[in-house]
Short mmCIF file of C-alpha atoms in Angstrom, two decimals:
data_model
loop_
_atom_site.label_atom_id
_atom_site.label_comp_id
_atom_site.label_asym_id
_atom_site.label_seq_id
_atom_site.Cartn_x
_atom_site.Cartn_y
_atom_site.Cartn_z
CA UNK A 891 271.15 77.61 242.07
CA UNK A 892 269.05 75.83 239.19
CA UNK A 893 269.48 74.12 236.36
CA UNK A 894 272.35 74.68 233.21
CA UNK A 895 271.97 73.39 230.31
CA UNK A 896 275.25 72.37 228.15
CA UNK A 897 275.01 71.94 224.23
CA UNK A 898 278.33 70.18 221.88
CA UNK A 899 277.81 70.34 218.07
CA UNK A 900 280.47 70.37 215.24
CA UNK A 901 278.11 70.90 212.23
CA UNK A 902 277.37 67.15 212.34
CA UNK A 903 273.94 66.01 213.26
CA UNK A 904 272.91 64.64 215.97
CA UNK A 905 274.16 67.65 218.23
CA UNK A 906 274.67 66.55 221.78
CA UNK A 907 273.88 68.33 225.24
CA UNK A 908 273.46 67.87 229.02
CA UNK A 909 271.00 69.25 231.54
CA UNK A 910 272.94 69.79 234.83
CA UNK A 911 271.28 70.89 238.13
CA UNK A 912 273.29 73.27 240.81
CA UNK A 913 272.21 73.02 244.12
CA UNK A 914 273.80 75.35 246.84
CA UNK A 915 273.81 74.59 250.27
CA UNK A 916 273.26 77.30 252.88
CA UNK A 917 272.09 77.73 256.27
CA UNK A 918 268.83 79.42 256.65
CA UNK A 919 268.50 83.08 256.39
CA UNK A 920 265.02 85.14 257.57
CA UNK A 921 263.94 88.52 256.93
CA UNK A 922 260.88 89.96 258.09
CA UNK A 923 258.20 92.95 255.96
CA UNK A 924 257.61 94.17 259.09
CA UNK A 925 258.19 93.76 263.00
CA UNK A 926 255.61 95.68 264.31
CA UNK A 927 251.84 94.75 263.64
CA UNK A 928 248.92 96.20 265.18
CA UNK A 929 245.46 94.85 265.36
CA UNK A 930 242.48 95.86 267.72
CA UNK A 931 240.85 93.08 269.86
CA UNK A 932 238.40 90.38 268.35
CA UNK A 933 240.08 90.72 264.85
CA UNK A 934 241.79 88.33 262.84
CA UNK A 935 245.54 89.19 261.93
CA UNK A 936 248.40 87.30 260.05
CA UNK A 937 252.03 87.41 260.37
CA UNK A 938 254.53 86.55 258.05
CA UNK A 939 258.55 85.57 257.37
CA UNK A 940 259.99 85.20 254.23
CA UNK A 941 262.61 82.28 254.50
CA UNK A 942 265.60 81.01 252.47
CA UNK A 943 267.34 78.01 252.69
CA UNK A 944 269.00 74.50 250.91
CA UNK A 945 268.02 72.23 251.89
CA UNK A 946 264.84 73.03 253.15
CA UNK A 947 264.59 73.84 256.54
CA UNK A 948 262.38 72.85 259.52
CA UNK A 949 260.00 75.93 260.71
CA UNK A 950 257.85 76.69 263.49
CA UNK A 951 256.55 79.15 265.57
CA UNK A 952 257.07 80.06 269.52
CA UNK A 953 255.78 82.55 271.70
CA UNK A 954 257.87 84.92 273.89
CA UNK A 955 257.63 82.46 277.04
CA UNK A 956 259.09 80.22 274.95
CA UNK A 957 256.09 77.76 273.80
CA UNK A 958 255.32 76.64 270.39
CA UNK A 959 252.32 77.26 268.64
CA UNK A 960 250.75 74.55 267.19
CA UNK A 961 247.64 74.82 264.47
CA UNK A 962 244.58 74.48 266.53
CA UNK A 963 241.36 76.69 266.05
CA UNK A 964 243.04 79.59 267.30
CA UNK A 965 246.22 79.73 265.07
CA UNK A 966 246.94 78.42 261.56
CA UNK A 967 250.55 77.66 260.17
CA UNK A 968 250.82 77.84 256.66
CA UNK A 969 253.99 77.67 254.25
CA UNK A 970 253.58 79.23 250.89
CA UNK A 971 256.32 78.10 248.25
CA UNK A 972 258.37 81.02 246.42
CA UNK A 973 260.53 78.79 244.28
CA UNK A 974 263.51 76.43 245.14
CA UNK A 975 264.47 77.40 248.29
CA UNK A 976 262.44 80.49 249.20
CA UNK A 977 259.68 79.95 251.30
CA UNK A 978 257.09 82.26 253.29
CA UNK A 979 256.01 81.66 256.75
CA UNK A 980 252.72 82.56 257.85
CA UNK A 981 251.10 82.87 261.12
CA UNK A 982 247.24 83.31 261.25
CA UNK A 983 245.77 84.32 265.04
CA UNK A 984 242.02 84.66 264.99
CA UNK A 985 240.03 86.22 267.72
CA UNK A 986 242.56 88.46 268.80
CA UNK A 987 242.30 88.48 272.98
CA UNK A 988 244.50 90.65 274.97
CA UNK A 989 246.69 87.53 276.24
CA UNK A 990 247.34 86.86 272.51
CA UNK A 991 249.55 90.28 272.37
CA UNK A 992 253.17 89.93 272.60
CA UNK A 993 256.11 88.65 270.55
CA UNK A 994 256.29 85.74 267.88
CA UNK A 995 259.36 84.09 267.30
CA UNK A 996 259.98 82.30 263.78
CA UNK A 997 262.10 79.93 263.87
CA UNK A 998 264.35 77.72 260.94
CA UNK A 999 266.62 74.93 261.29
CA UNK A 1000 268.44 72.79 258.53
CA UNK A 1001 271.17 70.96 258.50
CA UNK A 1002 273.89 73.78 258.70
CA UNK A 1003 272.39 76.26 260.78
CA UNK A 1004 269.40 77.82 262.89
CA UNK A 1005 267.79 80.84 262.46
CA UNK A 1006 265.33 83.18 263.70
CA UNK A 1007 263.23 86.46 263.30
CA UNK A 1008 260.73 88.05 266.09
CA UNK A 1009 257.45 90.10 265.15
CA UNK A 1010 255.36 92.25 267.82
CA UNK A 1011 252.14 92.01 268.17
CA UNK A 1012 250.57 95.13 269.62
CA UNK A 1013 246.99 96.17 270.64
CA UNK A 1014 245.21 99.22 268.71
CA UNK A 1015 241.83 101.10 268.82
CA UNK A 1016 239.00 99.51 266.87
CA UNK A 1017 238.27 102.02 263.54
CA UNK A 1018 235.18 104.01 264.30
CA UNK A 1019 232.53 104.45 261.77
CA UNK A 1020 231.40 107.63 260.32
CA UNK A 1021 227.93 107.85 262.46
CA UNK A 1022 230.04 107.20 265.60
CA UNK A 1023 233.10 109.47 265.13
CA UNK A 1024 230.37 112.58 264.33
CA UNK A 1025 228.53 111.77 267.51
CA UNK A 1026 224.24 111.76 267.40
CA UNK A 1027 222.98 114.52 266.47
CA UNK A 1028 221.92 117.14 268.93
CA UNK A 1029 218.36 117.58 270.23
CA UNK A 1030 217.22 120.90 268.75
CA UNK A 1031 214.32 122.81 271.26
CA UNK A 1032 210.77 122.50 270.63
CA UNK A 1033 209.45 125.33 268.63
CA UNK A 1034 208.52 128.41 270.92
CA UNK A 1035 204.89 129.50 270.28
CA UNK A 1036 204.42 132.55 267.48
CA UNK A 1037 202.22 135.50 268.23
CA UNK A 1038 202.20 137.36 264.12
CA UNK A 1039 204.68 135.14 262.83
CA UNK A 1040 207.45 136.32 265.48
CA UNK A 1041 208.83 134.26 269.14
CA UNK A 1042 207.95 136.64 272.15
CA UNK A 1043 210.59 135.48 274.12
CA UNK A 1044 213.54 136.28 271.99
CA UNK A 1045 215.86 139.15 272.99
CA UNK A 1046 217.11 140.88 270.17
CA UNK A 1047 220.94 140.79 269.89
CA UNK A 1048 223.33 143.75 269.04
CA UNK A 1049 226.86 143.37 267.41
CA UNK A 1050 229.56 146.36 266.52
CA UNK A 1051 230.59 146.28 263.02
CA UNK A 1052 233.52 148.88 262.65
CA UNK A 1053 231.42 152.01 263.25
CA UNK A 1054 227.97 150.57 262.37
CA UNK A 1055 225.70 148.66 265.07
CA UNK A 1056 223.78 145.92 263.51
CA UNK A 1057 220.92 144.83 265.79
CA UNK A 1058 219.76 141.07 265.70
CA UNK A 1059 216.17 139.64 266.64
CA UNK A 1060 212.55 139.56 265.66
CA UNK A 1061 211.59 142.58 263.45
CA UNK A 1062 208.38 144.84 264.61
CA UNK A 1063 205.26 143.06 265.44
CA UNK A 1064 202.11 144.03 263.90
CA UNK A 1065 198.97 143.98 265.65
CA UNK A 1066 196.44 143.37 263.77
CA UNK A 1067 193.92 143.34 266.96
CA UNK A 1068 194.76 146.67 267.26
CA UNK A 1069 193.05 148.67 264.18
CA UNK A 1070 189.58 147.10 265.24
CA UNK A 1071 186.24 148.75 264.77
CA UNK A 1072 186.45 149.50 268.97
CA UNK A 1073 189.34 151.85 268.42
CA UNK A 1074 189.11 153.59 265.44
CA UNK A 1075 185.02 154.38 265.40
CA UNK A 1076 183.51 157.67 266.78
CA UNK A 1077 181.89 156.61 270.52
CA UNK A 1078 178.17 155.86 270.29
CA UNK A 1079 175.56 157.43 272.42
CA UNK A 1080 174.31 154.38 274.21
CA UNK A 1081 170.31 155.42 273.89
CA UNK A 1082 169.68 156.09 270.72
CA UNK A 1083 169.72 153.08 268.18
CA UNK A 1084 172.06 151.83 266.47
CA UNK A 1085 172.48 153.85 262.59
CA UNK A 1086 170.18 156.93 264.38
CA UNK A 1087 173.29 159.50 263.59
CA UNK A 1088 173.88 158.37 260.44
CA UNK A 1089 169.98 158.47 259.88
CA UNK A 1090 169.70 161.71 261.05
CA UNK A 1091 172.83 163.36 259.49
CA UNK A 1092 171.60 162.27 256.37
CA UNK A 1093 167.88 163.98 256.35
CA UNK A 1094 169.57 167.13 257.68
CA UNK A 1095 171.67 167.46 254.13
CA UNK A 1096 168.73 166.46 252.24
CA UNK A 1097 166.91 169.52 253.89
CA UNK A 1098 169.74 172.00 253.00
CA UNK A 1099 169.99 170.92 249.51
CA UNK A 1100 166.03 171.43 248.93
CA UNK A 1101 166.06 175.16 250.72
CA UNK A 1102 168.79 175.82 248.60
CA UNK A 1103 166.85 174.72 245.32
CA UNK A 1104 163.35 176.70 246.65
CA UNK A 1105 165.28 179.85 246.84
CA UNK A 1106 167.16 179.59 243.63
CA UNK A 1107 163.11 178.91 242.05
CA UNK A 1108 161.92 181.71 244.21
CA UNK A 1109 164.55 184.18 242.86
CA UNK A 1110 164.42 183.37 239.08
CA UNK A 1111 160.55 183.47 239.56
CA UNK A 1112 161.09 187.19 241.17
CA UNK A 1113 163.54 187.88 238.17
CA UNK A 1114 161.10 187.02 235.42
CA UNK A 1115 158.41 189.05 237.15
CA UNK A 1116 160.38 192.21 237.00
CA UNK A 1117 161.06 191.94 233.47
CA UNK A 1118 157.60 191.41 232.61
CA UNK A 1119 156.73 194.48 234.13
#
């Protein structure tokens, strides 16, 4: 089908020609991209026939009990011109509701012939978000109370590795309470004073240490006298 175009010259102007338009009559054929279409509830989805025919061909639209569907505000019928005698029929369904599942039926009639196709319309799950499909995020415990930087209440945890056992859990606690003055210091003798030994142990070296220097005078004093004499 289209148009032909026929040109007569013999070297003499004017040359001559003639436009001639071939038109092909044919019943109407359908064929469908695809016969099964999913879409979840509360969604918009469109389906679609591509069409050929000549002469152009009445279309519409029924539904598996056998009603047609007209364009209201639930469903839009569109045609969408592909050239001379190709045509694409589209069906728009907004507001998907689980009645609205089912089979669509388009339909073409001209003046030598009738045709159909039939597209499914099944339900599918809604696409999940990432935040949903990960799930919330899991309440983590409240922080158990530290005594020197270390939980009291964990158990320590052993595993076997080959030959060697690796132990697990809170490393040695160190108590720094522990190495106070009331531990490590001598007892004290509750009536004297406080500092009295210390007092006391003191004077008693200072006495030594100034016997110790009389004597050594008194000797070289003795020494000297002998040599005098």
């Amino acid at each position: 089908m289209g148009a032909y175009l026929c040109i007569a010259s013999n070297g003499v102007q004017p040359s001559v020609s003639k436009r001639i338009v071939l038109n092909v009559n044919f019943p109407p054929m359908i064929w469908i991209p695809s016969q099964l279409v999913g879409a979840p509830v509360g969604t918009d989805v469109t389906l679609a026939c591509n069409l050929e025919s000549f002469p152009q061909s009445v279309t519409y639209w029924n539904r598996e009990s056998g009603t047609m569907v007209l364009t209201n505000d639930k469903y839009n019928s569109v045609l969408l011109n592909k050239g001379l005698y190709k045509v694409t029929m589209q069906l728009t369904i907004r507001n998907l509701k689980p009645e609205d599942f089912g089979a669509y039926t388009c339909v073409a009639k001209n003046s030598l012939g009738e045709t159909e196709g039939t597209i499914r319309l099944y339900e599918i799950p809604p696409p999940s978000s990432p935040a949903t499909s990960q799930g919330p995020e899991p309440q983590r415990p409240k922080s158990e109370k530290l005594r020197n930087g270390h939980p009291q209440n964990v158990q320590p945890r052993t595993e076997e590795t080959g030959s060697t056992e690796v132990q697990y859990g809170p490393s040695p606690s160190f108590n720094a309470s522990s190495l106070s003055s009331e531990n490590y210091l001598p007892p004290t003798n509750s009536n004297t004073e406080p500092g009295a030994d210390t007092i006391s142990s003191a004077s008693g070296k200072s006495t030594s240490a100034y016997f110790c220097y009389a004597l050594f005078f008194v000797l070289c004093q003795w020494l000297s006298f002998l040599e005098l004499s």
